[in-house]
């Protein structure tokens, strides 16, 4: 199980062909407020264990990081969030 606080970006890749993911959300879906990040955006430098074999059209077409569009007011905040150690 994984908990993602409201407003936090998240991503994952499964390493098996039979994984399922279920989401519980805090509000009704609102497409006009939806934002996403490109899984392979070089701004984040994520070293995925492999490229995805399946990805939705929506997830494959998100913009590269654009601070204004993604609602980030201060790039220093974005960098600080990126450099925080991951907690298990």
XYZ file of C-alpha atoms in Angstrom:
88
model
C 0.000 0.000 0.000
C 1.186 3.509 -0.729
C -0.200 6.775 0.691
C 0.213 9.896 -1.434
C -0.817 13.149 0.280
C -3.207 15.417 -1.591
C -1.443 17.574 -4.179
C 1.748 15.465 -4.356
C 3.017 14.159 -7.664
C 3.554 10.426 -7.769
C 4.488 7.767 -10.234
C 5.335 4.108 -10.318
C 6.197 1.307 -12.688
C 5.269 -2.310 -12.132
C 7.761 -5.031 -12.893
C 5.168 -7.760 -13.478
C 2.446 -8.188 -16.087
C -0.396 -8.777 -13.627
C -0.274 -5.814 -11.229
C -3.380 -3.779 -10.414
C -3.661 -0.324 -8.887
C -6.661 1.138 -7.112
C -6.968 4.792 -6.163
C -8.950 6.414 -3.385
C -9.347 10.129 -3.994
C -10.353 13.095 -1.860
C -12.623 14.901 -4.353
C -14.716 14.426 -7.463
C -12.663 14.252 -10.661
C -12.201 17.704 -12.187
C -10.451 17.508 -15.599
C -9.944 21.283 -15.827
C -7.842 21.190 -12.632
C -5.844 18.101 -13.475
C -2.091 18.367 -13.882
C 0.506 15.730 -14.544
C 4.200 15.262 -15.077
C 5.891 13.423 -17.918
C 7.284 10.111 -16.660
C 10.587 10.703 -18.451
C 10.967 14.457 -17.859
C 14.730 15.138 -17.689
C 14.118 17.868 -15.069
C 13.603 15.108 -12.475
C 16.406 12.758 -13.496
C 14.502 9.611 -12.494
C 16.351 6.439 -13.419
C 13.483 4.013 -14.037
C 14.412 0.310 -14.014
C 12.948 0.047 -17.527
C 10.799 2.030 -19.945
C 7.066 1.370 -19.635
C 5.652 -1.243 -22.003
C 2.170 0.296 -21.686
C 1.294 3.876 -20.845
C -1.970 5.726 -21.337
C -2.183 8.397 -24.036
C -2.812 10.989 -21.321
C 0.178 9.965 -19.211
C 2.415 9.818 -22.265
C 1.499 13.323 -23.404
C 1.940 15.476 -20.278
C 4.049 18.613 -20.746
C 7.634 18.763 -19.619
C 8.030 20.672 -16.358
C 6.562 24.163 -16.716
C 6.573 25.917 -13.342
C 3.655 28.220 -14.152
C 1.417 25.544 -15.686
C 2.237 23.070 -12.913
C 1.425 25.688 -10.251
C 4.911 25.938 -8.747
C 5.542 29.498 -7.597
C 9.117 29.072 -6.454
C 11.628 26.859 -8.251
C 13.680 26.609 -5.053
C 10.693 24.824 -3.483
C 10.540 22.406 -6.413
C 14.273 21.679 -6.126
C 14.013 21.202 -2.351
C 11.164 18.737 -2.801
C 13.190 16.841 -5.410
C 16.226 16.564 -3.135
C 14.417 15.380 0.009
C 15.294 11.768 0.837
C 12.612 9.164 0.185
C 11.009 7.579 3.248
C 9.954 3.950 3.255
